[in-house]
Amino acid sequence: MIQLVDSGAVRQWCEARRAEGQRIGFVPTMGALHAGHLSLMRIAAQHADALVVSIFVNPLQFGPSEDLARYPRDLPGDGAKCAEAGVALLYCPTAEQLYPPGFQTRVEVASLARGLCGERRPGHFSGVCTVVAKLLNVVGPCVAVFGAKDYQQLQVIRRMVVDLDQPVQIVSGPIVREADGVAMSSRNAHLTAAERQQAPCLHAALQQARALVAAGERDPERVLASARAAIERAPLARLDYLELRDAQTLAPLTELLPGGTLLALAVYFGATRLIDNAVL
Ligand code: AMP
């Protein structure tokens, strides 16, 4: 595995692979890698000959009062995990390099990026899209893999590559969970022992809603109420949002759509914000 910081060197390396007829698969991450990230790498490897992973904690997608400074970082550990996962190139750009003095361009996706996390984190998806567009331009992959854990992000990126004619296939990977149902996330490391013990309430809320719908419930308010009750049973949890949306357009819903209703939620434990979702 080679590790590069410089975007020009990464572009050259990727061009050389394409010239050899290799297909590049790409997994962008913010590091502190866990089994969720590794599952995306396995999916990318199935679609490609050469696997490229990026690690970049993107300041553009963090709000001024968010956790950029305390976001977990472990580059040596991440490097070892990538090497073991068969990553051919680990791309670790710096903020100075991606956003040099004078940088002033933003990529904005409109309605899909509003609501849910977009409403609570103004500018977040514009930061995500801007960096993902840049990384895709440098790497030039055939396939890029994103996790369904960040469901809105996945839909926003799908829209962006279509709208900008970017020649890349976006593939999604299912949510990878701990044994107790907690979705793997780099931010789980911030939870206290007591918070971690109550963190399964997000998955419990989704499971409760899923069970209710499977039993024939069609009233969205009752589905939301049962999910909310599961969060309220965890005294350290503070609900940020809990919403039903059209799983394709992310438009708000007044009735459940057969096979296409997204239940998405965000919950604070202290200053740590966790998200999760399920398509009911
Ligand atoms: P992050 O490092 O948090 O920016 O995530 C990088 C990629 O990994 C994104 O596409 C995420 O959706 C994905 N990801 C994060 N956690 C999980 C998980 N538990 N299961 C599947 N994919 C995940």
PDB file of C-alpha atoms in Angstrom, residues 95-246:
ATOM      1  CA  ALA A  95      -6.877  21.075   4.580  1.00  0.00           C
ATOM      2  CA  GLU A  96      -4.206  23.521   3.373  1.00  0.00           C
ATOM      3  CA  GLN A  97      -3.858  21.509   0.208  1.00  0.00           C
ATOM      4  CA  LEU A  98      -7.561  21.041  -0.564  1.00  0.00           C
ATOM      5  CA  TYR A  99      -8.511  24.584   0.459  1.00  0.00           C
ATOM      6  CA  PRO A 100      -5.567  26.860  -0.367  1.00  0.00           C
ATOM      7  CA  PRO A 101      -5.816  30.622   0.097  1.00  0.00           C
ATOM      8  CA  GLY A 102      -8.341  31.985  -2.402  1.00  0.00           C
ATOM      9  CA  PHE A 103     -10.516  28.857  -2.420  1.00  0.00           C
ATOM     10  CA  GLN A 104     -14.129  29.987  -2.790  1.00  0.00           C
ATOM     11  CA  THR A 105     -16.183  27.361  -4.641  1.00  0.00           C
ATOM     12  CA  ARG A 106     -19.046  25.388  -3.073  1.00  0.00           C
ATOM     13  CA  VAL A 107     -21.146  22.540  -4.467  1.00  0.00           C
ATOM     14  CA  GLU A 108     -24.777  22.800  -3.311  1.00  0.00           C
ATOM     15  CA  VAL A 109     -27.510  20.210  -3.775  1.00  0.00           C
ATOM     16  CA  ALA A 110     -30.870  21.875  -3.202  1.00  0.00           C
ATOM     17  CA  SER A 111     -33.957  20.205  -1.730  1.00  0.00           C
ATOM     18  CA  LEU A 112     -32.408  16.805  -0.853  1.00  0.00           C
ATOM     19  CA  ALA A 113     -29.888  18.587   1.372  1.00  0.00           C
ATOM     20  CA  ARG A 114     -32.565  20.510   3.259  1.00  0.00           C
ATOM     21  CA  GLY A 115     -34.406  19.043   6.226  1.00  0.00           C
ATOM     22  CA  LEU A 116     -33.189  16.244   8.525  1.00  0.00           C
ATOM     23  CA  CYS A 117     -29.433  16.717   9.157  1.00  0.00           C
ATOM     24  CA  GLY A 118     -29.304  19.561   6.608  1.00  0.00           C
ATOM     25  CA  GLU A 119     -31.686  21.636   8.704  1.00  0.00           C
ATOM     26  CA  ARG A 120     -29.815  21.032  11.968  1.00  0.00           C
ATOM     27  CA  ARG A 121     -26.358  21.422  10.441  1.00  0.00           C
ATOM     28  CA  PRO A 122     -26.470  24.435   8.081  1.00  0.00           C
ATOM     29  CA  GLY A 123     -23.774  24.189   5.402  1.00  0.00           C
ATOM     30  CA  HIS A 124     -22.975  20.565   6.270  1.00  0.00           C
ATOM     31  CA  PHE A 125     -23.992  18.985   2.956  1.00  0.00           C
ATOM     32  CA  SER A 126     -22.459  21.778   0.940  1.00  0.00           C
ATOM     33  CA  GLY A 127     -19.180  20.959   2.736  1.00  0.00           C
ATOM     34  CA  VAL A 128     -19.656  17.239   2.062  1.00  0.00           C
ATOM     35  CA  CYS A 129     -20.494  17.741  -1.626  1.00  0.00           C
ATOM     36  CA  THR A 130     -17.629  20.154  -2.193  1.00  0.00           C
ATOM     37  CA  VAL A 131     -15.039  17.773  -0.770  1.00  0.00           C
ATOM     38  CA  VAL A 132     -16.516  14.652  -2.387  1.00  0.00           C
ATOM     39  CA  ALA A 133     -16.614  16.390  -5.781  1.00  0.00           C
ATOM     40  CA  LYS A 134     -12.950  17.361  -5.364  1.00  0.00           C
ATOM     41  CA  LEU A 135     -11.901  13.874  -4.244  1.00  0.00           C
ATOM     42  CA  LEU A 136     -13.785  12.251  -7.151  1.00  0.00           C
ATOM     43  CA  ASN A 137     -12.077  14.669  -9.558  1.00  0.00           C
ATOM     44  CA  VAL A 138      -8.639  13.719  -8.222  1.00  0.00           C
ATOM     45  CA  VAL A 139      -9.162   9.943  -7.976  1.00  0.00           C
ATOM     46  CA  GLY A 140     -11.418   9.375 -11.007  1.00  0.00           C
ATOM     47  CA  PRO A 141     -12.928   6.105  -9.742  1.00  0.00           C
ATOM     48  CA  CYS A 142     -15.365   3.880 -11.670  1.00  0.00           C
ATOM     49  CA  VAL A 143     -17.172   3.163  -8.396  1.00  0.00           C
ATOM     50  CA  ALA A 144     -17.417   5.040  -5.091  1.00  0.00           C
ATOM     51  CA  VAL A 145     -19.004   3.420  -2.049  1.00  0.00           C
ATOM     52  CA  PHE A 146     -20.966   5.254   0.668  1.00  0.00           C
ATOM     53  CA  GLY A 147     -22.683   3.873   3.774  1.00  0.00           C
ATOM     54  CA  ALA A 148     -26.456   3.796   4.220  1.00  0.00           C
ATOM     55  CA  LYS A 149     -25.866   4.938   7.805  1.00  0.00           C
ATOM     56  CA  ASP A 150     -25.568   8.463   6.399  1.00  0.00           C
ATOM     57  CA  TYR A 151     -28.708   7.993   4.321  1.00  0.00           C
ATOM     58  CA  GLN A 152     -29.288  11.636   3.428  1.00  0.00           C
ATOM     59  CA  GLN A 153     -25.622  12.024   2.473  1.00  0.00           C
ATOM     60  CA  LEU A 154     -25.903   8.998   0.180  1.00  0.00           C
ATOM     61  CA  GLN A 155     -28.957  10.444  -1.612  1.00  0.00           C
ATOM     62  CA  VAL A 156     -27.354  13.885  -1.881  1.00  0.00           C
ATOM     63  CA  ILE A 157     -24.161  12.405  -3.406  1.00  0.00           C
ATOM     64  CA  ARG A 158     -26.167  10.282  -5.848  1.00  0.00           C
ATOM     65  CA  ARG A 159     -27.948  13.454  -6.992  1.00  0.00           C
ATOM     66  CA  MET A 160     -24.721  15.441  -7.220  1.00  0.00           C
ATOM     67  CA  VAL A 161     -22.908  12.981  -9.510  1.00  0.00           C
ATOM     68  CA  VAL A 162     -25.919  12.797 -11.836  1.00  0.00           C
ATOM     69  CA  ASP A 163     -26.373  16.568 -11.901  1.00  0.00           C
ATOM     70  CA  LEU A 164     -22.653  17.253 -12.482  1.00  0.00           C
ATOM     71  CA  ASP A 165     -22.219  14.436 -15.072  1.00  0.00           C
ATOM     72  CA  GLN A 166     -19.531  12.835 -12.948  1.00  0.00           C
ATOM     73  CA  PRO A 167     -18.656   9.467 -14.543  1.00  0.00           C
ATOM     74  CA  VAL A 168     -18.819   7.367 -11.393  1.00  0.00           C
ATOM     75  CA  GLN A 169     -21.207   4.717 -10.118  1.00  0.00           C
ATOM     76  CA  ILE A 170     -22.337   5.331  -6.539  1.00  0.00           C
ATOM     77  CA  VAL A 171     -22.840   2.109  -4.586  1.00  0.00           C
ATOM     78  CA  SER A 172     -24.275   1.937  -1.070  1.00  0.00           C
ATOM     79  CA  GLY A 173     -23.209  -0.353   1.759  1.00  0.00           C
ATOM     80  CA  PRO A 174     -25.626  -1.495   4.504  1.00  0.00           C
ATOM     81  CA  ILE A 175     -25.346  -0.174   8.066  1.00  0.00           C
ATOM     82  CA  VAL A 176     -22.870  -2.200  10.136  1.00  0.00           C
ATOM     83  CA  ARG A 177     -23.851  -2.482  13.813  1.00  0.00           C
ATOM     84  CA  GLU A 178     -22.335  -3.559  17.103  1.00  0.00           C
ATOM     85  CA  ALA A 179     -23.797  -6.705  18.695  1.00  0.00           C
ATOM     86  CA  ASP A 180     -26.268  -4.593  20.710  1.00  0.00           C
ATOM     87  CA  GLY A 181     -27.582  -2.785  17.618  1.00  0.00           C
ATOM     88  CA  VAL A 182     -25.611   0.456  17.921  1.00  0.00           C
ATOM     89  CA  ALA A 183     -24.581   1.631  14.441  1.00  0.00           C
ATOM     90  CA  MET A 184     -20.794   1.770  14.226  1.00  0.00           C
ATOM     91  CA  SER A 185     -19.555   5.338  14.185  1.00  0.00           C
ATOM     92  CA  SER A 186     -16.257   7.060  14.884  1.00  0.00           C
ATOM     93  CA  ARG A 187     -18.222   9.312  17.272  1.00  0.00           C
ATOM     94  CA  ASN A 188     -19.203   6.358  19.513  1.00  0.00           C
ATOM     95  CA  ALA A 189     -15.726   6.758  21.040  1.00  0.00           C
ATOM     96  CA  HIS A 190     -16.956   9.999  22.683  1.00  0.00           C
ATOM     97  CA  LEU A 191     -19.743   8.283  24.644  1.00  0.00           C
ATOM     98  CA  THR A 192     -19.324   7.773  28.385  1.00  0.00           C
ATOM     99  CA  ALA A 193     -19.907   4.239  29.671  1.00  0.00           C
ATOM    100  CA  ALA A 194     -23.421   5.207  30.803  1.00  0.00           C
ATOM    101  CA  GLU A 195     -24.237   6.849  27.460  1.00  0.00           C
ATOM    102  CA  ARG A 196     -22.884   3.881  25.533  1.00  0.00           C
ATOM    103  CA  GLN A 197     -25.136   1.618  27.572  1.00  0.00           C
ATOM    104  CA  GLN A 198     -28.186   3.631  26.485  1.00  0.00           C
ATOM    105  CA  ALA A 199     -27.086   4.144  22.854  1.00  0.00           C
ATOM    106  CA  PRO A 200     -29.008   1.047  21.610  1.00  0.00           C
ATOM    107  CA  CYS A 201     -32.183   3.162  22.028  1.00  0.00           C
ATOM    108  CA  LEU A 202     -31.755   4.461  18.447  1.00  0.00           C
ATOM    109  CA  HIS A 203     -31.827   0.968  16.985  1.00  0.00           C
ATOM    110  CA  ALA A 204     -34.605  -0.031  19.412  1.00  0.00           C
ATOM    111  CA  ALA A 205     -36.713   2.882  18.113  1.00  0.00           C
ATOM    112  CA  LEU A 206     -36.196   1.752  14.512  1.00  0.00           C
ATOM    113  CA  GLN A 207     -36.971  -1.871  15.397  1.00  0.00           C
ATOM    114  CA  GLN A 208     -40.112  -0.876  17.242  1.00  0.00           C
ATOM    115  CA  ALA A 209     -41.347   1.148  14.264  1.00  0.00           C
ATOM    116  CA  ARG A 210     -40.473  -1.657  11.879  1.00  0.00           C
ATOM    117  CA  ALA A 211     -42.369  -4.210  13.991  1.00  0.00           C
ATOM    118  CA  LEU A 212     -45.418  -1.962  14.173  1.00  0.00           C
ATOM    119  CA  VAL A 213     -45.499  -1.459  10.408  1.00  0.00           C
ATOM    120  CA  ALA A 214     -44.970  -5.202   9.844  1.00  0.00           C
ATOM    121  CA  ALA A 215     -47.996  -5.813  12.083  1.00  0.00           C
ATOM    122  CA  GLY A 216     -50.118  -3.633   9.804  1.00  0.00           C
ATOM    123  CA  GLU A 217     -49.937  -0.176  11.417  1.00  0.00           C
ATOM    124  CA  ARG A 218     -50.362   2.528   8.757  1.00  0.00           C
ATOM    125  CA  ASP A 219     -50.799   5.648  10.894  1.00  0.00           C
ATOM    126  CA  PRO A 220     -47.523   7.612  10.683  1.00  0.00           C
ATOM    127  CA  GLU A 221     -48.193   9.397  13.984  1.00  0.00           C
ATOM    128  CA  ARG A 222     -48.500   6.075  15.840  1.00  0.00           C
ATOM    129  CA  VAL A 223     -45.315   4.775  14.225  1.00  0.00           C
ATOM    130  CA  LEU A 224     -43.454   7.947  15.248  1.00  0.00           C
ATOM    131  CA  ALA A 225     -44.896   7.835  18.772  1.00  0.00           C
ATOM    132  CA  SER A 226     -43.720   4.269  19.351  1.00  0.00           C
ATOM    133  CA  ALA A 227     -40.226   5.120  18.096  1.00  0.00           C
ATOM    134  CA  ARG A 228     -40.156   8.270  20.263  1.00  0.00           C
ATOM    135  CA  ALA A 229     -41.144   6.215  23.321  1.00  0.00           C
ATOM    136  CA  ALA A 230     -38.088   3.985  22.798  1.00  0.00           C
ATOM    137  CA  ILE A 231     -35.824   7.063  22.884  1.00  0.00           C
ATOM    138  CA  GLU A 232     -37.608   8.447  25.949  1.00  0.00           C
ATOM    139  CA  ARG A 233     -36.838   5.222  27.824  1.00  0.00           C
ATOM    140  CA  ALA A 234     -33.149   6.228  27.703  1.00  0.00           C
ATOM    141  CA  PRO A 235     -32.810   9.069  30.241  1.00  0.00           C
ATOM    142  CA  LEU A 236     -29.468  10.339  28.857  1.00  0.00           C
ATOM    143  CA  ALA A 237     -30.791  10.574  25.273  1.00  0.00           C
ATOM    144  CA  ARG A 238     -32.028  13.909  23.903  1.00  0.00           C
ATOM    145  CA  LEU A 239     -33.947  13.609  20.660  1.00  0.00           C
ATOM    146  CA  ASP A 240     -32.774  15.988  17.913  1.00  0.00           C
ATOM    147  CA  TYR A 241     -35.167  14.761  15.219  1.00  0.00           C
ATOM    148  CA  LEU A 242     -37.282  11.737  14.373  1.00  0.00           C
ATOM    149  CA  GLU A 243     -38.979  11.876  10.987  1.00  0.00           C
ATOM    150  CA  LEU A 244     -40.643   9.830   8.286  1.00  0.00           C
ATOM    151  CA  ARG A 245     -39.602  10.743   4.751  1.00  0.00           C
ATOM    152  CA  ASP A 246     -39.978   9.474   1.210  1.00  0.00           C
TER     153      ASP A 246
END
